[in-house]
PDB file of N, CA and C in Angstrom:
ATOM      1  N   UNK A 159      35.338   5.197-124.411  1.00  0.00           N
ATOM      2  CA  UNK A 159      34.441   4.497-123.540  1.00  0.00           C
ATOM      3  C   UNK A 159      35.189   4.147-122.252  1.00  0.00           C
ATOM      4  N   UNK A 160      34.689   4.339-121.309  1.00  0.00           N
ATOM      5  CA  UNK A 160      35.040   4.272-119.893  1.00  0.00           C
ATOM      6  C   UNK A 160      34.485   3.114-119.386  1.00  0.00           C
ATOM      7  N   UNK A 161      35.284   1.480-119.052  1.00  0.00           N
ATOM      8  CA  UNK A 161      35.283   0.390-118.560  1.00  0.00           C
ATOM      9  C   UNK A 161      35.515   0.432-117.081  1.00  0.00           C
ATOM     10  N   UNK A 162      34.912   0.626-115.837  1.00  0.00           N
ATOM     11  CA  UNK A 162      34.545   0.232-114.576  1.00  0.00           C
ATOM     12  C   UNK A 162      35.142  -1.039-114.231  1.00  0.00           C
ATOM     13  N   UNK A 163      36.894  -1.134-113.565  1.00  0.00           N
ATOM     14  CA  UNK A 163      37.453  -2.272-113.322  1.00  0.00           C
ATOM     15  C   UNK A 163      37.215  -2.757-111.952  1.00  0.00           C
ATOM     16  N   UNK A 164      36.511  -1.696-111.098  1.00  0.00           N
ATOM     17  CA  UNK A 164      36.720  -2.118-109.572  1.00  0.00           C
ATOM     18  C   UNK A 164      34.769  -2.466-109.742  1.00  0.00           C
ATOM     19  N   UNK A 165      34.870  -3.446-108.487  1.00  0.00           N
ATOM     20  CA  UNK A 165      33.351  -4.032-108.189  1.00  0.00           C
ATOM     21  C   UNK A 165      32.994  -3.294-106.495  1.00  0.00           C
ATOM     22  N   UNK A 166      31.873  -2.711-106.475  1.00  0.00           N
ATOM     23  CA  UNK A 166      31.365  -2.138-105.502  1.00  0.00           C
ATOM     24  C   UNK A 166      30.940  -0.940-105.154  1.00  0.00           C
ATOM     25  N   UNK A 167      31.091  -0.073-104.199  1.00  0.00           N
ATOM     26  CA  UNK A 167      30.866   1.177-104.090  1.00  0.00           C
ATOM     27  C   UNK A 167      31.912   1.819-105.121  1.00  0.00           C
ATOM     28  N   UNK A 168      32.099   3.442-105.137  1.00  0.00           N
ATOM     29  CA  UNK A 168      32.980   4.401-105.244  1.00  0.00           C
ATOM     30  C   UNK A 168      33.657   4.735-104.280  1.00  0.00           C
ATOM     31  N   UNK A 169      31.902   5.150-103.542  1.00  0.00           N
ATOM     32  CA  UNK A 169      33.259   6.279-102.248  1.00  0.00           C
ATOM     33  C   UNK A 169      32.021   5.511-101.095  1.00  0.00           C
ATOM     34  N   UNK A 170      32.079   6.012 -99.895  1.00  0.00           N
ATOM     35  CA  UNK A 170      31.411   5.413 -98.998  1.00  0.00           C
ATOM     36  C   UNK A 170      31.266   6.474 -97.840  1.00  0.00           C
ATOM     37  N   UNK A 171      30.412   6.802 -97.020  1.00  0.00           N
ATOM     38  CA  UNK A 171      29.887   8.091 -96.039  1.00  0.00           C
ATOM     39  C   UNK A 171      30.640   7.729 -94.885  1.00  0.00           C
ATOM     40  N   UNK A 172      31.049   7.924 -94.190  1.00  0.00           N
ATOM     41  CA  UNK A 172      31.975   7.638 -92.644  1.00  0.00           C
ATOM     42  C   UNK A 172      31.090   7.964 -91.698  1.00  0.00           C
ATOM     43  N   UNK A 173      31.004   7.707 -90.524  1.00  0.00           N
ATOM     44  CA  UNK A 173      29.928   8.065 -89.307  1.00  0.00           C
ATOM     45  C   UNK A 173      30.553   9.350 -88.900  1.00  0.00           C
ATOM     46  N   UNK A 174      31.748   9.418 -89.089  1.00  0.00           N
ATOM     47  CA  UNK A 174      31.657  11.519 -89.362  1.00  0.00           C
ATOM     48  C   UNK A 174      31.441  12.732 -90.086  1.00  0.00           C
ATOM     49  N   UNK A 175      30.608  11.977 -91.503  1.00  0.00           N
ATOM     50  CA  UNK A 175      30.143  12.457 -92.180  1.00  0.00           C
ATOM     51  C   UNK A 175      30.842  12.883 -93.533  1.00  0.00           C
ATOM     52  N   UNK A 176      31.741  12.195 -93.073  1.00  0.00           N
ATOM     53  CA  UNK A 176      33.073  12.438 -94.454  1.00  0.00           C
ATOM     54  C   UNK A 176      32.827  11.420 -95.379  1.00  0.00           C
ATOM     55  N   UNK A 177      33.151  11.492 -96.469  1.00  0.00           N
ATOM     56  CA  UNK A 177      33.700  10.569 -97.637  1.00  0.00           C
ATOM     57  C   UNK A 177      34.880   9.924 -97.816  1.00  0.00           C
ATOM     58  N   UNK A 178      35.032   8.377 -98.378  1.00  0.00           N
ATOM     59  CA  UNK A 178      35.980   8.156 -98.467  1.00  0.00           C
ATOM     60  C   UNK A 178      36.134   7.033 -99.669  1.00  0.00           C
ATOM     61  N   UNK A 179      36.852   7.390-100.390  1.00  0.00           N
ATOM     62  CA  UNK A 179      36.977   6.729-101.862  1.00  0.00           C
ATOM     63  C   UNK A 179      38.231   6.253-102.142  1.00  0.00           C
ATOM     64  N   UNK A 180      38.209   5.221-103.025  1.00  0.00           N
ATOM     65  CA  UNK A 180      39.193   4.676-103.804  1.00  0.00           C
ATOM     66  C   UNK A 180      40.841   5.421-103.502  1.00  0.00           C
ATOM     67  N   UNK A 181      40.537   6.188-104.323  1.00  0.00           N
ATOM     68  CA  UNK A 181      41.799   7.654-104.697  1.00  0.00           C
ATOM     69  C   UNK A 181      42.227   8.033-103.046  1.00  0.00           C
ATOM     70  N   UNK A 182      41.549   7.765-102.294  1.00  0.00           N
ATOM     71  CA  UNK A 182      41.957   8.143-100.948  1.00  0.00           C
ATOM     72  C   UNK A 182      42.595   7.214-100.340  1.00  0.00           C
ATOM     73  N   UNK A 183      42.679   6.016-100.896  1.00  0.00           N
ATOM     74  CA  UNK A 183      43.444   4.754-100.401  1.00  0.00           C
ATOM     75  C   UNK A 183      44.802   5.142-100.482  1.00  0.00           C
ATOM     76  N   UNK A 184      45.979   4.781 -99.021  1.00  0.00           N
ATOM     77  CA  UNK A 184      47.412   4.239 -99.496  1.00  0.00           C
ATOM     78  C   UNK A 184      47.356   3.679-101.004  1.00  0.00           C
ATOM     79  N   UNK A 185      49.131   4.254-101.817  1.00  0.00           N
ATOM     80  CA  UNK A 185      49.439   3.216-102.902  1.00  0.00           C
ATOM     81  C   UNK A 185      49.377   1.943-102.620  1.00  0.00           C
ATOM     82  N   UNK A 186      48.869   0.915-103.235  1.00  0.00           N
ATOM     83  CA  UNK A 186      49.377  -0.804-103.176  1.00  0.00           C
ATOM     84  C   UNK A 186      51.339  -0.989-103.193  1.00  0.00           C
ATOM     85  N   UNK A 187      51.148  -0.165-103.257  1.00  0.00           N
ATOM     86  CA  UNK A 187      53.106  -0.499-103.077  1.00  0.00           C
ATOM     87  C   UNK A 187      54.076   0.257-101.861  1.00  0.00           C
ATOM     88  N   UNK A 188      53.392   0.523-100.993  1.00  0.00           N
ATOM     89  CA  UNK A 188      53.430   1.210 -99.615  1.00  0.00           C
ATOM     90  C   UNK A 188      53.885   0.135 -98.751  1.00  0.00           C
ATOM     91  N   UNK A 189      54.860   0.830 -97.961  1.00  0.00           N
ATOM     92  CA  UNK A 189      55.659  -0.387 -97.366  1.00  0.00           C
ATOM     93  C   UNK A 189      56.367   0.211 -95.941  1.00  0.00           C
ATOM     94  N   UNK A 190      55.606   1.301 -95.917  1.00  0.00           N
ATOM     95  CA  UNK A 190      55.832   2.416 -94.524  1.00  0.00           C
ATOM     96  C   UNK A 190      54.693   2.753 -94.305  1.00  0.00           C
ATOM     97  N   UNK A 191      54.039   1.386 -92.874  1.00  0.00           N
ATOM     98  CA  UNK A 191      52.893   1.563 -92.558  1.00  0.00           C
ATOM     99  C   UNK A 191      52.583   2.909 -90.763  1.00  0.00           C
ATOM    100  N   UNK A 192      52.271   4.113 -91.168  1.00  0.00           N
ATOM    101  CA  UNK A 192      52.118   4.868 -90.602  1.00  0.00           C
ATOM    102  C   UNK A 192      50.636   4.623 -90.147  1.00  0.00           C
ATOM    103  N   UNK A 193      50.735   5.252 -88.879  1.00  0.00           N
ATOM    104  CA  UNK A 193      49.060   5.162 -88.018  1.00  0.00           C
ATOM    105  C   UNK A 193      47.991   5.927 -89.153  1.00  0.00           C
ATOM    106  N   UNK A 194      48.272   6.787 -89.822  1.00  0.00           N
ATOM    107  CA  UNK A 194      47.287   7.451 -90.955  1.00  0.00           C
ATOM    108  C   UNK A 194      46.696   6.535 -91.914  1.00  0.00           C
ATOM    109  N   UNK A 195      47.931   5.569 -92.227  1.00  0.00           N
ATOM    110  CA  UNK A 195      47.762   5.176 -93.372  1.00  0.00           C
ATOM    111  C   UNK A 195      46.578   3.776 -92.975  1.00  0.00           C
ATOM    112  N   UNK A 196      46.758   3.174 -91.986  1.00  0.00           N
ATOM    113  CA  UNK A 196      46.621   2.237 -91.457  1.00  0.00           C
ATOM    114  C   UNK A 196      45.054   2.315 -91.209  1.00  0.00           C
ATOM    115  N   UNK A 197      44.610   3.271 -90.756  1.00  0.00           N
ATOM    116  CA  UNK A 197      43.240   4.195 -90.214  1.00  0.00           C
ATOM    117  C   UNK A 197      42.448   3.941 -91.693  1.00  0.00           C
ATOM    118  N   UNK A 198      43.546   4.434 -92.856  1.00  0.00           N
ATOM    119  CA  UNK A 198      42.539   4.546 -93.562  1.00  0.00           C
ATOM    120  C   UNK A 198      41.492   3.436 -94.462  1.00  0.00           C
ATOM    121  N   UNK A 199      42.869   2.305 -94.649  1.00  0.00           N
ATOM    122  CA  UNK A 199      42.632   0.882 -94.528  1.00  0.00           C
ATOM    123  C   UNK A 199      41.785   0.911 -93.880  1.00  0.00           C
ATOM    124  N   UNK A 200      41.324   0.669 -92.791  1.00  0.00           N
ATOM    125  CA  UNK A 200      40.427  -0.080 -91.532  1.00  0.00           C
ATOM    126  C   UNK A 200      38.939   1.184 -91.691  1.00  0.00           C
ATOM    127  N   UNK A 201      39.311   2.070 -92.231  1.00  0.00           N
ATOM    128  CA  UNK A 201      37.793   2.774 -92.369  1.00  0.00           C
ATOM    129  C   UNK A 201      37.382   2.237 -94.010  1.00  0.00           C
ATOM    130  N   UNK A 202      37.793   1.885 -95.188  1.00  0.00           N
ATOM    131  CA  UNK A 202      37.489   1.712 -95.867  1.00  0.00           C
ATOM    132  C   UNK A 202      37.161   0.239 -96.145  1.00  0.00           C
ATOM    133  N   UNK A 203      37.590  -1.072 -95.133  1.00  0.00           N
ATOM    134  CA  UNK A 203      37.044  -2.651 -95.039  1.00  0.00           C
ATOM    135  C   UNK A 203      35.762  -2.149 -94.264  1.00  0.00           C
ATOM    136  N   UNK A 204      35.298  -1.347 -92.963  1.00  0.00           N
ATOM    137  CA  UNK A 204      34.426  -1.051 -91.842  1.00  0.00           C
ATOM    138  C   UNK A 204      33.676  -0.714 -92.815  1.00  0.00           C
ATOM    139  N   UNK A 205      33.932   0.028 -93.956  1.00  0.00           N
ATOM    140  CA  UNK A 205      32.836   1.161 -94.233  1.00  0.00           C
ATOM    141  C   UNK A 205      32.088   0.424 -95.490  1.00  0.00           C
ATOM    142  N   UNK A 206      32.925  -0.700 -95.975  1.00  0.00           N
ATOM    143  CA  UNK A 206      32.469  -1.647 -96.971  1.00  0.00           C
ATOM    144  C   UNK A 206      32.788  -0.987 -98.516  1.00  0.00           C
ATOM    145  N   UNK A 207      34.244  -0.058 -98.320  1.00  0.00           N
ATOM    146  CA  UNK A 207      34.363   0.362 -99.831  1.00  0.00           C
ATOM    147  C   UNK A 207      35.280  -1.230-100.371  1.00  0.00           C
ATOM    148  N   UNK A 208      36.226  -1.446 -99.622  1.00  0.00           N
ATOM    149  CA  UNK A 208      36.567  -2.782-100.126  1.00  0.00           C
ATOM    150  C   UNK A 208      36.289  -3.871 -98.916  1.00  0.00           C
ATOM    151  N   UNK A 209      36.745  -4.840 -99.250  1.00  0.00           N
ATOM    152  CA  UNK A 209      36.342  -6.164 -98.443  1.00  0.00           C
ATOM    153  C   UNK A 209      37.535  -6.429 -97.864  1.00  0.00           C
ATOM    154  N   UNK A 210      37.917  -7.556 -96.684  1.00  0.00           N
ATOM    155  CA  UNK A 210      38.987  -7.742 -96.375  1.00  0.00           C
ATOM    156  C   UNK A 210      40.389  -8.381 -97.391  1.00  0.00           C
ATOM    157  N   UNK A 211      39.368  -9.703 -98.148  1.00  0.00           N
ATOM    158  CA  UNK A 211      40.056  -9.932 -98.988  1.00  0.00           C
ATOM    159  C   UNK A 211      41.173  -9.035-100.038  1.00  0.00           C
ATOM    160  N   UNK A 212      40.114  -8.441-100.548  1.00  0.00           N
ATOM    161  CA  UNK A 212      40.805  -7.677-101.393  1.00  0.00           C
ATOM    162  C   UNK A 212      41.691  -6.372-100.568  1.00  0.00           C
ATOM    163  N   UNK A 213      41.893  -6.169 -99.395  1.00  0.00           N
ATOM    164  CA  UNK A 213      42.612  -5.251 -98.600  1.00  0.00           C
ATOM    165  C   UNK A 213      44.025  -5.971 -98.694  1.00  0.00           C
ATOM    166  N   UNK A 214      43.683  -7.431 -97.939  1.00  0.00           N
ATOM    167  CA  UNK A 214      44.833  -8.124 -97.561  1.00  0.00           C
ATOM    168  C   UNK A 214      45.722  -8.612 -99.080  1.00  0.00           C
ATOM    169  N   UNK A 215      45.224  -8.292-100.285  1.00  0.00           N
ATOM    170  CA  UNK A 215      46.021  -9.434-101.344  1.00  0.00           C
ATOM    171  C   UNK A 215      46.414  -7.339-101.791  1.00  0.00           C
ATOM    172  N   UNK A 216      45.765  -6.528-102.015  1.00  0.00           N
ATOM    173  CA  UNK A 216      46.422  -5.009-102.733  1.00  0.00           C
ATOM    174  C   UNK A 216      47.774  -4.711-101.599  1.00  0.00           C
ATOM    175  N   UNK A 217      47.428  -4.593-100.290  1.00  0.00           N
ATOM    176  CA  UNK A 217      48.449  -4.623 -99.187  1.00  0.00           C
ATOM    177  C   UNK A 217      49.707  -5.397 -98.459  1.00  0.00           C
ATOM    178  N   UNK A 218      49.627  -6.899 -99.423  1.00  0.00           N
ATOM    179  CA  UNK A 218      50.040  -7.734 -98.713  1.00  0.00           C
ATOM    180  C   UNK A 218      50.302  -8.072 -97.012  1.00  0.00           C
ATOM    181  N   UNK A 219      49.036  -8.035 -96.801  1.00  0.00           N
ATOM    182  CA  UNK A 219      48.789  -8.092 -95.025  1.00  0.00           C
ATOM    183  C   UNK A 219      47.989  -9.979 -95.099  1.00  0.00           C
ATOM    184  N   UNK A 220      48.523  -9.689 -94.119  1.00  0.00           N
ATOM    185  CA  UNK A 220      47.677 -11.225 -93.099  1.00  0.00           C
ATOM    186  C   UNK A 220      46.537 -11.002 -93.112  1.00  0.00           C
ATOM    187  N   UNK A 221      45.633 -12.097 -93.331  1.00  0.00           N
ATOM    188  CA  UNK A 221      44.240 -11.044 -91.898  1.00  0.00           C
ATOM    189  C   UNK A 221      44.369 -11.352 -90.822  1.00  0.00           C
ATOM    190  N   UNK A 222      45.420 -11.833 -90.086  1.00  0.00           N
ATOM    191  CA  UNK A 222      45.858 -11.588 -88.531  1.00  0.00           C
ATOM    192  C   UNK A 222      46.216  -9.821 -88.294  1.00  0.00           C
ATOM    193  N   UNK A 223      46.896  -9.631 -89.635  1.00  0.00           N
ATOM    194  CA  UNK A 223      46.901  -8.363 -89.157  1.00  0.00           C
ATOM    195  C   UNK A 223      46.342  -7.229 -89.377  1.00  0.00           C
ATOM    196  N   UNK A 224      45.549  -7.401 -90.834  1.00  0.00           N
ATOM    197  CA  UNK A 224      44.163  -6.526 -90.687  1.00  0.00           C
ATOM    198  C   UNK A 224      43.163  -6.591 -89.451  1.00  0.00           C
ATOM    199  N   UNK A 225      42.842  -7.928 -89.446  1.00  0.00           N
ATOM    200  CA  UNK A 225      41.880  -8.000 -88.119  1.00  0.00           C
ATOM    201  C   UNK A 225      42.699  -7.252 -86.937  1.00  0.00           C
ATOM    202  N   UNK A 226      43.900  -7.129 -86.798  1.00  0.00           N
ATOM    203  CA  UNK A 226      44.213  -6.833 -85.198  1.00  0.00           C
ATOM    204  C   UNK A 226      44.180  -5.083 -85.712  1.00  0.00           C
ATOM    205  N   UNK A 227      44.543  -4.311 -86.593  1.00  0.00           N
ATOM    206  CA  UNK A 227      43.934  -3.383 -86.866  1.00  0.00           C
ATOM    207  C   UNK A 227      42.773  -2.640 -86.494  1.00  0.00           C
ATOM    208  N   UNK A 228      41.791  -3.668 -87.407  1.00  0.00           N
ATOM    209  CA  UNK A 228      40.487  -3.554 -86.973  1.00  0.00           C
ATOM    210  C   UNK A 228      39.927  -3.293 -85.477  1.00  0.00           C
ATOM    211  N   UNK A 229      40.659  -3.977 -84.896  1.00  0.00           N
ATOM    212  CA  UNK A 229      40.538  -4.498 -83.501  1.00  0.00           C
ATOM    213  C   UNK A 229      40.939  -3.416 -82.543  1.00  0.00           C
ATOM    214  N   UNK A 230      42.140  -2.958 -82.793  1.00  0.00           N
ATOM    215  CA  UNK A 230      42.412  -1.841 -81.980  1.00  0.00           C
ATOM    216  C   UNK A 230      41.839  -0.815 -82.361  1.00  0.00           C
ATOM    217  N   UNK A 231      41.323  -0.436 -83.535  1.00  0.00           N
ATOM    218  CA  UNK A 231      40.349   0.915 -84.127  1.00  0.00           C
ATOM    219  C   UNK A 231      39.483   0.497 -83.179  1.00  0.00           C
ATOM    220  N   UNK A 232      38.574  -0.091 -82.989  1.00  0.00           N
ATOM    221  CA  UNK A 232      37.336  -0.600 -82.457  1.00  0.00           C
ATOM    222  C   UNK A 232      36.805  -0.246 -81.039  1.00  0.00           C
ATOM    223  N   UNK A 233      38.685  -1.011 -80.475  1.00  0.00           N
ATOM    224  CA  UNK A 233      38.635  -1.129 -79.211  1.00  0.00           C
ATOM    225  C   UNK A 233      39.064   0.132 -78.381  1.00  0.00           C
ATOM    226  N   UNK A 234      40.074   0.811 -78.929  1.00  0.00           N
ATOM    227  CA  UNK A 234      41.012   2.221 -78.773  1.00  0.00           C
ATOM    228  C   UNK A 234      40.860   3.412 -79.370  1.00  0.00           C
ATOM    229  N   UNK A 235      40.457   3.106 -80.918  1.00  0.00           N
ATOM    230  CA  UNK A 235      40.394   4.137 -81.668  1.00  0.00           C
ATOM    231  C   UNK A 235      41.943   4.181 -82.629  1.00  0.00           C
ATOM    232  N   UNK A 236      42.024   5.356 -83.426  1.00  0.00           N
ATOM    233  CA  UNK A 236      43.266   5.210 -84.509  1.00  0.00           C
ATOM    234  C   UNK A 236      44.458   5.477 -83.216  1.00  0.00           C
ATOM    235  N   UNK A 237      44.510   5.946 -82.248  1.00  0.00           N
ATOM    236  CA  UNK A 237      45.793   6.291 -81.687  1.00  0.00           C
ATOM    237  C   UNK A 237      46.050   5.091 -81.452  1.00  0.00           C
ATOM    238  N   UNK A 238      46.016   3.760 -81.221  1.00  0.00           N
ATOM    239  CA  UNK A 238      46.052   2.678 -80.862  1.00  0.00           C
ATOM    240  C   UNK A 238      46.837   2.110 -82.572  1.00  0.00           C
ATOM    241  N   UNK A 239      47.069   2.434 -83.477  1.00  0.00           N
ATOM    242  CA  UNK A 239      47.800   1.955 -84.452  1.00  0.00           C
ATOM    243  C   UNK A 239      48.910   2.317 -84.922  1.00  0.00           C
ATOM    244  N   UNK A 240      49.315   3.205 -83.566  1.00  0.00           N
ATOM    245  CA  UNK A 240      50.511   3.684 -83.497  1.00  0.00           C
ATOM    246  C   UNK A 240      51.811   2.428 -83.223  1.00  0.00           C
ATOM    247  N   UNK A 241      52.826   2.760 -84.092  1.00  0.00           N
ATOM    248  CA  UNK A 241      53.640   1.094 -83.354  1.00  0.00           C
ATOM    249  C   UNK A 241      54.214   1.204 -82.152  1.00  0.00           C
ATOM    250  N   UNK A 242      54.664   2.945 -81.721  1.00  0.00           N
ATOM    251  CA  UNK A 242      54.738   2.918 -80.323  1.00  0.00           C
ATOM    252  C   UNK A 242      53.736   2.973 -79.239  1.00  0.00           C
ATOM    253  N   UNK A 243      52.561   2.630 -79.297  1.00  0.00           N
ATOM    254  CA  UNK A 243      51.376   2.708 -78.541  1.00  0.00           C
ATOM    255  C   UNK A 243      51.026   1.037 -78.460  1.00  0.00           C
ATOM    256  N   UNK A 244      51.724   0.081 -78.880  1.00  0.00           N
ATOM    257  CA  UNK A 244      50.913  -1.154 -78.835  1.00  0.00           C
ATOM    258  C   UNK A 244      51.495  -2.051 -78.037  1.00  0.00           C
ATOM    259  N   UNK A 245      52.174  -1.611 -77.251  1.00  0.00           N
ATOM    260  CA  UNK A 245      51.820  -2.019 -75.751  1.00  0.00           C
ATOM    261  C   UNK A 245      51.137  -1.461 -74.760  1.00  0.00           C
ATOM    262  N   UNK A 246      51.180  -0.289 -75.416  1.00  0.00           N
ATOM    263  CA  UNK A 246      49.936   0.487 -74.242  1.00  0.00           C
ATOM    264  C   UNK A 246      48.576   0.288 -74.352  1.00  0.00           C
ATOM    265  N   UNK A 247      48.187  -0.169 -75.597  1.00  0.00           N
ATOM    266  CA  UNK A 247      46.829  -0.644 -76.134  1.00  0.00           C
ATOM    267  C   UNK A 247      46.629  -1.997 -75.662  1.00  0.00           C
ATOM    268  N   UNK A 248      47.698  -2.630 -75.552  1.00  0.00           N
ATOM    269  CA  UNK A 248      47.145  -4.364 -75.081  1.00  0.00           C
ATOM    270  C   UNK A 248      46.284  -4.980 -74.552  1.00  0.00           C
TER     271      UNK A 248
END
């Protein structure tokens, strides 16, 4: 018998028409935050597969720094979560 531990969607549709699920998440034990990885976080809180909460406690992030994430996706797009681009994003 197969017990369902996570609450919410599976996978969730992207406004580019892609999918994006669970299994597509960074490990929770990732600790080399690359602009990819970072993107994918911030499409999966946007897209409502997880919530912030639960982003910030699997990731150990702030939500100062999810939100500023968020923020530069929003405002810039993913090249903007580059760590050498964030002064150019300011």
């Amino acid at each position: 018998m197969f017990i369902r531990k996570e609450t919410g969607p599976v996978f969730v549709t992207l406004p580019d028409g892609s999918t994006l699920s669970r299994s597509d998440l960074p490990p929770k034990d990732t600790s080399r935050w690359v602009a990819r990885r970072k993107a994918k976080v911030v499409q999966a809180v946007v897209g409502g597969l997880i919530t912030e909460a639960e982003a910030c406690e699997a990731y150990d992030l702030t939500s100062d720094e999810l939100e500023s994430w968020i923020a530069a996706v929003r405002n810039h797009g993913t090249a903007a979560l580059r760590v050498t681009a964030i002064q150019k994003y300011r």
